[in-house]
CSV table of C-alpha atoms and ligand atoms in Angstrom, one decimal:
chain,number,residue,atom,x,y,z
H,1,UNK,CA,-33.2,2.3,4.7
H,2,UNK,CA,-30.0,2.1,2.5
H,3,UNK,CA,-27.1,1.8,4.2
H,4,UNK,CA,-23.9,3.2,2.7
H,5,UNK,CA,-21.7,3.8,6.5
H,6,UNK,CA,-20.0,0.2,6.5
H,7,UNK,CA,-17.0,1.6,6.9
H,8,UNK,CA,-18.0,2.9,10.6
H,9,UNK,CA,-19.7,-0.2,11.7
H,10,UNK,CA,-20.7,-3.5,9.7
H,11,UNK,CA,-24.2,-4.8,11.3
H,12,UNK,CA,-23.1,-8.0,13.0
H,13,UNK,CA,-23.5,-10.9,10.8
H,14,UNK,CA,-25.9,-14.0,11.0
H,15,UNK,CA,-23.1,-16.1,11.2
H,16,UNK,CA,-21.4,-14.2,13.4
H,17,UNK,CA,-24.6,-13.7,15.7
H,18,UNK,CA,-25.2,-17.4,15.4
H,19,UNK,CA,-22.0,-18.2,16.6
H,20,UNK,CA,-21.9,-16.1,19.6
H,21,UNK,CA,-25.0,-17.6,21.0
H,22,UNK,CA,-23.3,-21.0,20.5
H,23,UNK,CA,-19.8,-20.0,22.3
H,24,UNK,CA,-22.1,-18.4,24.8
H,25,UNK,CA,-24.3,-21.4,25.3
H,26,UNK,CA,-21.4,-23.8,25.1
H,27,UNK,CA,-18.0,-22.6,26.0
H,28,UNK,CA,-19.2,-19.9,29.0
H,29,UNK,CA,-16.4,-21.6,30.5
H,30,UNK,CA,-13.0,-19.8,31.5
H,31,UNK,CA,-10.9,-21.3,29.1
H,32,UNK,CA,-7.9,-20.9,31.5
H,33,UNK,CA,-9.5,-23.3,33.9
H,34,UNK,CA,-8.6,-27.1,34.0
H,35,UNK,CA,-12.4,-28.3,34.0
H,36,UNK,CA,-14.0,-30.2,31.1
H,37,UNK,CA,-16.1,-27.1,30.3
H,38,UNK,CA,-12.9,-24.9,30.3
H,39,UNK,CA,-11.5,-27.7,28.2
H,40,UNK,CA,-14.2,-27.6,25.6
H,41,UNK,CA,-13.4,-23.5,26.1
H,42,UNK,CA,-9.6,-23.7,25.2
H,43,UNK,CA,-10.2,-26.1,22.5
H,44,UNK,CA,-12.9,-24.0,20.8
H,45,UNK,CA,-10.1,-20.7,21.2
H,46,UNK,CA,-7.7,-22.4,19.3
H,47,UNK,CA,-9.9,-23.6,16.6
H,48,UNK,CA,-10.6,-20.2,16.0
H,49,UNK,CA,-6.7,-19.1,16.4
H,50,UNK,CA,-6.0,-21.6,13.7
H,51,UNK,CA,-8.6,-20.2,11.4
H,52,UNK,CA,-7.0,-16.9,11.7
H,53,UNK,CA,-3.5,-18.0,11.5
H,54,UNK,CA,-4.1,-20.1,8.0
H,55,UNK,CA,-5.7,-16.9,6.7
H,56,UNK,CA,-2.6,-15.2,7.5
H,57,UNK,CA,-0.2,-17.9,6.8
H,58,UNK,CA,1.2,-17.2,10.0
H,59,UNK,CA,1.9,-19.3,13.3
H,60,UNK,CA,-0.8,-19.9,15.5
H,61,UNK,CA,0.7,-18.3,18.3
H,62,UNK,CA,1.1,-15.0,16.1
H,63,UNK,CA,-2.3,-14.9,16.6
H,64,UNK,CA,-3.4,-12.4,19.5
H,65,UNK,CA,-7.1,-11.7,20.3
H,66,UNK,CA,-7.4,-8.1,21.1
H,67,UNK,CA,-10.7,-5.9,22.3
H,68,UNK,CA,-10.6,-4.0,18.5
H,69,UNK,CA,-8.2,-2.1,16.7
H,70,UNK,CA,-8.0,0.7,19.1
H,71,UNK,CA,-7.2,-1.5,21.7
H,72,UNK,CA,-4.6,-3.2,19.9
H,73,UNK,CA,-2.6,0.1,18.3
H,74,UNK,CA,-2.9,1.3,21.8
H,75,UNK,CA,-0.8,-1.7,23.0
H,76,UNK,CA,1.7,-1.7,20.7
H,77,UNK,CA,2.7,1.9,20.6
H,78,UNK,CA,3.4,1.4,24.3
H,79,UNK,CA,5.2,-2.0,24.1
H,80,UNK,CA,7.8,0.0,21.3
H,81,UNK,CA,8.4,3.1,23.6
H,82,UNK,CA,8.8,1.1,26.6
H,83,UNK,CA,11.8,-0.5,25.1
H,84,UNK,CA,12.8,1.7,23.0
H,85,UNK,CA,16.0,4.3,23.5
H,86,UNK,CA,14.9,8.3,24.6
H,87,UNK,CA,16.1,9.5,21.3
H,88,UNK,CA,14.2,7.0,19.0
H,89,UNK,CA,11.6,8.1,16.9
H,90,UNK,CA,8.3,6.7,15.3
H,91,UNK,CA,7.3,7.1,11.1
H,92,UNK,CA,3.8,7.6,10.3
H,93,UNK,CA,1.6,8.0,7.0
H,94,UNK,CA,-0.6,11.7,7.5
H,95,UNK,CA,-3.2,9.3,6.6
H,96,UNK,CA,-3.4,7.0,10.3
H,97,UNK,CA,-6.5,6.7,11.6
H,98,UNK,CA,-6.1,8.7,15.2
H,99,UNK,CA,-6.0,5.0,16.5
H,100,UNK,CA,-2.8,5.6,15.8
H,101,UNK,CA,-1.7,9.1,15.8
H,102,UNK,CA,-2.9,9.6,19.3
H,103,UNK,CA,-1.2,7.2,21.3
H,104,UNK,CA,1.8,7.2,19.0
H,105,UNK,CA,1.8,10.9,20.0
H,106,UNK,CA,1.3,10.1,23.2
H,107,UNK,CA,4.2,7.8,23.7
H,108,UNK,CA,6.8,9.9,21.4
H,109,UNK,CA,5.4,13.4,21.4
H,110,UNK,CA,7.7,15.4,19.2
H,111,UNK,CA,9.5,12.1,18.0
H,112,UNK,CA,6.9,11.7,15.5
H,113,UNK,CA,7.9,11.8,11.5
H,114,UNK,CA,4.9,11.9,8.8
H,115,UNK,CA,5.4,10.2,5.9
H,116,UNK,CA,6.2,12.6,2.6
H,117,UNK,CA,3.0,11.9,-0.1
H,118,UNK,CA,2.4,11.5,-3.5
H,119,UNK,CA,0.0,13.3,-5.5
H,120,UNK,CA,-2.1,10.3,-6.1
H,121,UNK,CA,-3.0,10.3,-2.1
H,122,UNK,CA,-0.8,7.3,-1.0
H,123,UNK,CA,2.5,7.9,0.6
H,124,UNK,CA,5.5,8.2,-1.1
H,125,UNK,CA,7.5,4.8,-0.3
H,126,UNK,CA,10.8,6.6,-2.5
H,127,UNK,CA,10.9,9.1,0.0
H,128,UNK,CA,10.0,6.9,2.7
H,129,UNK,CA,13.3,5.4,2.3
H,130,UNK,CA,15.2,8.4,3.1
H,131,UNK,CA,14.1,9.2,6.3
H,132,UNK,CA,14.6,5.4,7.0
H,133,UNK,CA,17.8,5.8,6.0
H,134,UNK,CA,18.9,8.2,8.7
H,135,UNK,CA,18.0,5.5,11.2
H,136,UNK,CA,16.8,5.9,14.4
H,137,UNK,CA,13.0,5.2,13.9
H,138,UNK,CA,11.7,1.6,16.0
H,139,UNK,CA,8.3,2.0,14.2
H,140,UNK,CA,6.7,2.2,11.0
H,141,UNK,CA,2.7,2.8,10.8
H,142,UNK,CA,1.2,2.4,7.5
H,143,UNK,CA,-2.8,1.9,7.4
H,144,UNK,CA,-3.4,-1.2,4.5
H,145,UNK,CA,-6.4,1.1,3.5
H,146,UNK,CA,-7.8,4.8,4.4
H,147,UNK,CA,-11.3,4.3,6.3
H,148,UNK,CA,-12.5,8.3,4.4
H,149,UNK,CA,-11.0,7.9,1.3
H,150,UNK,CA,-10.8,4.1,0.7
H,151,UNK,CA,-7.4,4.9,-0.9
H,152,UNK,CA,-5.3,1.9,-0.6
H,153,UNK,CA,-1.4,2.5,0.7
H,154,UNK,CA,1.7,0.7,-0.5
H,155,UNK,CA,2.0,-1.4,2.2
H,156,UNK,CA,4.1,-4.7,0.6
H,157,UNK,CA,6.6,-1.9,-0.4
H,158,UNK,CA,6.8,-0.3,2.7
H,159,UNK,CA,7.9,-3.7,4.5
H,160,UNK,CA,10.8,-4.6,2.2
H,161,UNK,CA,11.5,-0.8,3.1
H,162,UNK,CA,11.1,-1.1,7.0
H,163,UNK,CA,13.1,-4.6,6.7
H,164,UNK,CA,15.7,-3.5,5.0
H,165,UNK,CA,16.6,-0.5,7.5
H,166,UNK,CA,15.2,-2.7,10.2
H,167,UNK,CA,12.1,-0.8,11.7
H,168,UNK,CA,9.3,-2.8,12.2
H,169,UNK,CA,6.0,-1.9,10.9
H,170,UNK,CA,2.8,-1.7,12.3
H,171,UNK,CA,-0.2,-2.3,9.5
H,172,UNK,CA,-3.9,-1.1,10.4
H,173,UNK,CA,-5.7,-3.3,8.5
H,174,UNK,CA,-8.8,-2.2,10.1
H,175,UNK,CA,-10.7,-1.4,6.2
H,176,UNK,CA,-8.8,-3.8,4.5
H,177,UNK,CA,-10.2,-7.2,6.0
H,178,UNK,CA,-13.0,-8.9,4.5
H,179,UNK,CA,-13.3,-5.9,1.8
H,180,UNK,CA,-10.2,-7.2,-0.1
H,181,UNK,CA,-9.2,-10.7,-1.3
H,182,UNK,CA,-6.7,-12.4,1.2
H,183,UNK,CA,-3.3,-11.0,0.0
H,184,UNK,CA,0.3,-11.8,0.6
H,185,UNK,CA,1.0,-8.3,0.5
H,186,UNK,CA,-0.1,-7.6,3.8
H,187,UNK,CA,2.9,-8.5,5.6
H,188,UNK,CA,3.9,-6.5,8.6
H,189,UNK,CA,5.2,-6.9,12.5
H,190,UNK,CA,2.0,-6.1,14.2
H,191,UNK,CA,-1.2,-6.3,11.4
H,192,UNK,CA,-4.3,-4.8,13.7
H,193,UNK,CA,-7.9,-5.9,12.9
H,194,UNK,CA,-11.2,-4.5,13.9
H,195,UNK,CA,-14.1,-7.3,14.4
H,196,UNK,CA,-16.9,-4.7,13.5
H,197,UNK,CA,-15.8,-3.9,10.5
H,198,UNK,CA,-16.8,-6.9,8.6
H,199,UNK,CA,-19.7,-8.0,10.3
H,200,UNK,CA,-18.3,-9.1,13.7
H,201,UNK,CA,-18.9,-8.3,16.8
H,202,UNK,CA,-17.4,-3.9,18.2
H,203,UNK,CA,-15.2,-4.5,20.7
H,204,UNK,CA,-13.3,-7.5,19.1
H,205,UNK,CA,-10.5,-7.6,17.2
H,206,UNK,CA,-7.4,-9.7,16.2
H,207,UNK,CA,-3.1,-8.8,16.3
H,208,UNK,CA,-0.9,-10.6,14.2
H,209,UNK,CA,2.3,-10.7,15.3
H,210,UNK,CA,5.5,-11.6,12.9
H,211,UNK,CA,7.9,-14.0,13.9
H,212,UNK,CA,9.8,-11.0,14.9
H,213,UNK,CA,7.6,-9.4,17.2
H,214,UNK,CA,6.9,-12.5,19.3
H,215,UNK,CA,8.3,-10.5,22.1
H,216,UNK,CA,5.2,-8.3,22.1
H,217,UNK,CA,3.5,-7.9,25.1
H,218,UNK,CA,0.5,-5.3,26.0
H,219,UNK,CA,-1.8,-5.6,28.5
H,220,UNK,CA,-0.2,-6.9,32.3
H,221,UNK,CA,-2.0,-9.7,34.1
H,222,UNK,CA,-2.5,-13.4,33.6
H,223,UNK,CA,-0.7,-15.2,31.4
H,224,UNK,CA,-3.9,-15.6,28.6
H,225,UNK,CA,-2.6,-15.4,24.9
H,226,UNK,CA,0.7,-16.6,26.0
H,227,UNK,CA,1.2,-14.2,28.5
H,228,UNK,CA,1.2,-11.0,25.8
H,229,UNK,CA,-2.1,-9.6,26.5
H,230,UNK,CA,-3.6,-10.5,29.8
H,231,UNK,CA,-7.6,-11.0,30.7
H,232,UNK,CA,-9.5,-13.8,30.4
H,233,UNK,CA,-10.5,-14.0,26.6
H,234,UNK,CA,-14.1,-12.6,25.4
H,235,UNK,CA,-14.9,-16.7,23.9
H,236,UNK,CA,-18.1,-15.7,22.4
H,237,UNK,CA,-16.8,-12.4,20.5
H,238,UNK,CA,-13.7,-14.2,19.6
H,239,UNK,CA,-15.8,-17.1,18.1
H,240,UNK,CA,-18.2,-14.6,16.6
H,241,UNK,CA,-15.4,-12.8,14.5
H,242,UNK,CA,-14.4,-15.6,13.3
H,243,UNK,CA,-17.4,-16.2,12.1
H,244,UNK,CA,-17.8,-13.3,9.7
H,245,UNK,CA,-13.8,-13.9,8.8
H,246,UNK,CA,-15.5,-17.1,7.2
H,247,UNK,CA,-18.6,-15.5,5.8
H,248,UNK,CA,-16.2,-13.2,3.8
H,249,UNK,CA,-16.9,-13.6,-0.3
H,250,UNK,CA,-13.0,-15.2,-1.2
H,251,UNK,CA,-12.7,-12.7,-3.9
H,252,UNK,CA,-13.6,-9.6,-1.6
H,253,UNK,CA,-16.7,-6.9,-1.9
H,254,UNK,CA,-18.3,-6.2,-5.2
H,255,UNK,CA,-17.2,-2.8,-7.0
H,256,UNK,CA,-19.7,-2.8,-9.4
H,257,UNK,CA,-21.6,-0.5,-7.9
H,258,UNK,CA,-18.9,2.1,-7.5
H,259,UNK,CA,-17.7,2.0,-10.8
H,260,UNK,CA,-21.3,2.5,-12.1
H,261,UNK,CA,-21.5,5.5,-9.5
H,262,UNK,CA,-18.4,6.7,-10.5
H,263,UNK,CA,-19.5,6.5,-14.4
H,264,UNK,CA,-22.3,8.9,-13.6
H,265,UNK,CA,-20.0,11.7,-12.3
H,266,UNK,CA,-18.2,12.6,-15.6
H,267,UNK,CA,-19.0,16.3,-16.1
H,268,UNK,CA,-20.8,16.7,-12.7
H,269,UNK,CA,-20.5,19.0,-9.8
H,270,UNK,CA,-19.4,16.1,-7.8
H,271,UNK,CA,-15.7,15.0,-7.0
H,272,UNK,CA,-14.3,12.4,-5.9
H,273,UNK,CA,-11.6,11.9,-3.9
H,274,UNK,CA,-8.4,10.3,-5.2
H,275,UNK,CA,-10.1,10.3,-8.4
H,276,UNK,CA,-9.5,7.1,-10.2
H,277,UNK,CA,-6.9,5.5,-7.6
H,278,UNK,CA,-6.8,1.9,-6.5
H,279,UNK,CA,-9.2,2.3,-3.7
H,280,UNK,CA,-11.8,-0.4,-1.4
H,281,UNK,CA,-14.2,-1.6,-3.6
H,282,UNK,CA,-17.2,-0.2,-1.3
H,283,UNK,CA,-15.7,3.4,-0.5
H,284,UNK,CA,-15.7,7.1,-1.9
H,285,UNK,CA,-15.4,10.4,-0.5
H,286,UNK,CA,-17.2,12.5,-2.5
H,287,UNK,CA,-16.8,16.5,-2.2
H,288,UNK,CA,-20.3,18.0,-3.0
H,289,UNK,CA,-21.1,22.1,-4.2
H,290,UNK,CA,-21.8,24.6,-2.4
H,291,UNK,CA,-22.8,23.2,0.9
H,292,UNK,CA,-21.6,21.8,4.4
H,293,UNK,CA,-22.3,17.9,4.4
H,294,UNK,CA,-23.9,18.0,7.5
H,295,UNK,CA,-26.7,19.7,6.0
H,296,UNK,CA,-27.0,16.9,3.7
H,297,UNK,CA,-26.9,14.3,5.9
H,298,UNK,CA,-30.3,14.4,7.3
H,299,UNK,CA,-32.0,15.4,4.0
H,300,UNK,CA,-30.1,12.1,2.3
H,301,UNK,CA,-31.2,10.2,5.4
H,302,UNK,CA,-34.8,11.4,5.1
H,303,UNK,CA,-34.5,10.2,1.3
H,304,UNK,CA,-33.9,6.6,2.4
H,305,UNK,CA,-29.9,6.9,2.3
H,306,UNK,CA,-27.3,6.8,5.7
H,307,UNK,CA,-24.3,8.3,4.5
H,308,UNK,CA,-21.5,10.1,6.9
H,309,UNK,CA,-19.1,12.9,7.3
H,310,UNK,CA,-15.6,12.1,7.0
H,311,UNK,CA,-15.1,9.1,9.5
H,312,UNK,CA,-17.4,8.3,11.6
H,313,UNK,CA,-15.0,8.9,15.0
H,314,UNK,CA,-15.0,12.0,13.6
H,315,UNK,CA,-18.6,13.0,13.6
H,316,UNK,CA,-19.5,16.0,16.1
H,317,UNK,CA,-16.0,17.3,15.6
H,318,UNK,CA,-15.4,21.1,14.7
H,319,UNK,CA,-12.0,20.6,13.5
H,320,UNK,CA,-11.5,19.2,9.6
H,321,UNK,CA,-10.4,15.5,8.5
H,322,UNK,CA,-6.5,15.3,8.9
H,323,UNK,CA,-6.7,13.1,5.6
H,324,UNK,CA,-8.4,15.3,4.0
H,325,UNK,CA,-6.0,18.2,5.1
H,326,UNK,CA,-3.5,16.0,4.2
H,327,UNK,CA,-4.7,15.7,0.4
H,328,UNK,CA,-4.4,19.5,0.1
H,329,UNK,CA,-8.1,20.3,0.5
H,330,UNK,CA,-9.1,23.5,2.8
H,331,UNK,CA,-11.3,24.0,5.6
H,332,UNK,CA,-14.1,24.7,3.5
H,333,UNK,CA,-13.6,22.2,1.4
H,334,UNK,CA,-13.5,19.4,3.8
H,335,UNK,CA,-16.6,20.2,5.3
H,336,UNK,CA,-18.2,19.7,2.1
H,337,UNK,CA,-16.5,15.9,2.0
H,338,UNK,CA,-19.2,12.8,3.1
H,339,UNK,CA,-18.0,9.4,2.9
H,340,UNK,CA,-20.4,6.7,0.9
H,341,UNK,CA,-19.2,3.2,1.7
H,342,UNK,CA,-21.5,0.2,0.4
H,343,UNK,CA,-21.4,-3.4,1.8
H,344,UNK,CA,-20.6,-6.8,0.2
H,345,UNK,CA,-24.1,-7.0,-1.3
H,346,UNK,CA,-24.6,-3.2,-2.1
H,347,UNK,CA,-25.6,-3.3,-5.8
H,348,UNK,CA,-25.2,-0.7,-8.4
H,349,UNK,CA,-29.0,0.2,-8.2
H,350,UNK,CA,-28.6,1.2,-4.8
H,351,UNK,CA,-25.5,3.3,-5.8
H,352,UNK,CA,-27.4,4.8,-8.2
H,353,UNK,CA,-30.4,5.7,-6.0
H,354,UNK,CA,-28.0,7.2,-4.1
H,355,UNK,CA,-26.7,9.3,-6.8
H,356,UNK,CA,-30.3,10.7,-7.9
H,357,UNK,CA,-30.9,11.2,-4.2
H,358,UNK,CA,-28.0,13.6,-4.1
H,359,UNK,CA,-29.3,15.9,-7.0
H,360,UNK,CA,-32.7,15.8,-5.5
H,361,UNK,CA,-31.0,16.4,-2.5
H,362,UNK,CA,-28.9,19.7,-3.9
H,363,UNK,CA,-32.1,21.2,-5.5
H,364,UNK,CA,-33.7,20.8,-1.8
H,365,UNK,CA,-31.3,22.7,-0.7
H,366,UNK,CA,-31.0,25.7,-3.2
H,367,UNK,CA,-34.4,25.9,-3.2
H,368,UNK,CA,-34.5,26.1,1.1
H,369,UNK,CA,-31.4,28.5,0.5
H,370,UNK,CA,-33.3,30.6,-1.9
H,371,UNK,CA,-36.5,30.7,0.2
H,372,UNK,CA,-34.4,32.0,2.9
H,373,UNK,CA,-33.4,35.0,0.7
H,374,UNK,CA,-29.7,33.2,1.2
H,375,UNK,CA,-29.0,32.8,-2.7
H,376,UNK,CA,-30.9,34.5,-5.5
H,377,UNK,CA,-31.6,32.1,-8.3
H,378,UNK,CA,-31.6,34.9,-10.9
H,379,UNK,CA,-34.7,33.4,-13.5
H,380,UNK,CA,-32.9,33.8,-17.1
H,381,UNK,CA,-36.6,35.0,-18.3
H,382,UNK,CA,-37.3,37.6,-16.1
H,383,UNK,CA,-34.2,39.9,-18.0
C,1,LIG,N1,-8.3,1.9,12.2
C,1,LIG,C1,-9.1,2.2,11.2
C,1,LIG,C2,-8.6,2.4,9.8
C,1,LIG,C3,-10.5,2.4,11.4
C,1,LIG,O1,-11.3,2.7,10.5
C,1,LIG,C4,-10.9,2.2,12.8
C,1,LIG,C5,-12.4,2.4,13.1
C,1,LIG,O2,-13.0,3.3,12.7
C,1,LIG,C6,-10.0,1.8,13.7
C,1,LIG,C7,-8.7,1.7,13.4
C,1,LIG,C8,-10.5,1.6,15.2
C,1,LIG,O3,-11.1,0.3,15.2
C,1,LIG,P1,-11.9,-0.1,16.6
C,1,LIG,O4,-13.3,0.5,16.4
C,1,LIG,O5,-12.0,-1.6,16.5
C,1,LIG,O6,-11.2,0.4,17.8
């Protein structure tokens, strides 16, 4: 079976699997306690805190291990409205994962600005600055990377922006990690990180705090992570995540096989989405004729291919993708979207199996269509 849904879940990496049966086998102890097991505990957690912290060039304790990118957005938006004033308000790009619409929703209700866009599908940072400059907003949310469309955001501009009107800014790096070379660029006051999405362990994830937002504090307990989010940390997950942060290639995923893909869509019925913009090397939304992707899901799958409907959170759901809504597609449209996204070793054969699997695929179902007495397929002959 080919894979092409990465961008929902990344199996869990050797390494990473390897390294949770060690942390499991050898630091089962609380590492809060003050035994020699607990010791070996601690000492292992901030092996792994460093690892993270040189990747990020941050502080050590600007590292704060979180139970996955929900978890960790969640947090946040409630540490910024608990101190922030009635009247503030919260910025966001119509692109956020609902990781981050919801709570920030949530938490500020009808104090929630989106973010003017370009035509390109990234947000508009020029017009950004105008809203930022009426003041009042105590958060920024700009996702690094869009998990549907792969289209990358302007995020390095956005924090000058945010600093220089003083509004911190939250980065979901979520896609970004792992598929994209370590960059400078990502700088932000809370950077959020989901584990499963390059090959560690669901459930696990990591916040990076700026020096700035040291003050953070989400969930109440004991004093673990320096007392700014409570419960005893998961060691093995933790260890495990690190892991695949090591087993990352330093120069990010291939895009080979997307460009070939891409190559073999000049002239055809297929579009995709964003076009040519910078985008993750392993993603494309690709809007397909005539029918609803989730009738081509199972006939891709039965071909040897996993592919999925906009994101994967939003499988099942009636209602349309916000980001595709957002790029000015309709109803219809969107429901003719599916989202291909290869992994690190994802060659360009595969992605172009896939790409004769959809035409086989679309004269499956013109011909089940026709057979139905749905369509008539006039034959040019018969005139
Ligand atoms: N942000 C983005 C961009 C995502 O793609 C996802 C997962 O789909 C999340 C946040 C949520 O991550 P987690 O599953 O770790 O809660």
């Amino acid at each position: 079976m080919n894979y092409f849904d990465y961008n929902a879940t990344h199996p869990l990496l050797p390494e990473a699997r390897q390294a949770w049966l060690e942390a499991a086998g050898q630091y089962w102890a609380n590492p809060s306690s003050v035994s020699g097991p607990a010791s070996r505990a601690r000492l292992h957690l901030a092996e792994c805190r460093e690892i993270w912290a040189n990747h990020f060039r941050c502080r050590p304790e600007n590292v704060v291990f979180t139970a996955g990118a929900t978890e960790a957005t969640n947090a946040i938006l409630a540490h910024v409205a608990r101190k922030a004033p009635a009247e503030a308000r919260v910025l966001l790009s119509p692109f956020e994962h609902p990781a981050v619409i919801e709570p920030a929703l949530a938490h500020f209700g009808g104090r929630v600005d989106f973010l003017p866009q370009d035509d390109a599908g990234a947000v508009d940072p020029g017009k950004a600055e105008a809203l930022l400059e009426g003041g009042g907003y105590v958060l920024g949310c700009l996702m690094a990377a869009n998990n549907e469309t792969g289209l990358l955001q302007p995020v390095a501009r956005m924090a000058k922006l945010c600093q220089r009107h003083r509004c911190p800014l939250l980065v979901d790096a979520a896609q970004w990690i792992g598929k994209m070379p370590p960059a400078q660029e990502l700088q932000a006051d809370y950077l959020t990180i989901s584990g499963h999405k390059f090959g560690g362990p669901r459930g696990s994830g990591v916040l990076i705090l700026s020096d700035c937002a040291t003050g953070f504090r989400g969930r109440r307990g004991g004093g673990q992570e320096q007392g700014r989010h409570a419960g005893t940390e998961n060691v093995e997950a933790i260890s495990a995540l690190t892991a695949a942060l090591k087993a990352q290639p330093s120069a990010g995923w291939k895009q080979s096989g997307t460009d070939a893909f891409m190559t073999t869509l000049e002239g055809a019925i297929y579009r995709v989405i964003g076009g040519h913009q910078a985008r993750l090397p392993n993603t494309l939304s690709l809007l397909l004729p005539r029918y609803r992707a989730t009738r081509w899901l199972p006939r891709l799958e039965k071909h040897g291919y996993i592919v999925s409907t906009g994101a994967a959170c939003a499988t099942g759901k009636e209602s349309p993708s916000h980001v595709l809504k957002a790029l000015g597609l309709s109803d219809e449209e969107a429901s003719r979207v599916i989202r291909i996204s290869g992994g690190p070793e994802t060659d360009e054969a595969l992605w172009l199996g896939l790409r004769a699997a959809l035409d086989t695929v679309l004269a499956e179902l013109d011909d089940d269509d026709e057979a139905r007495g749905l369509v008539t397929v006039i034959d040019p002959d018969a005139l």
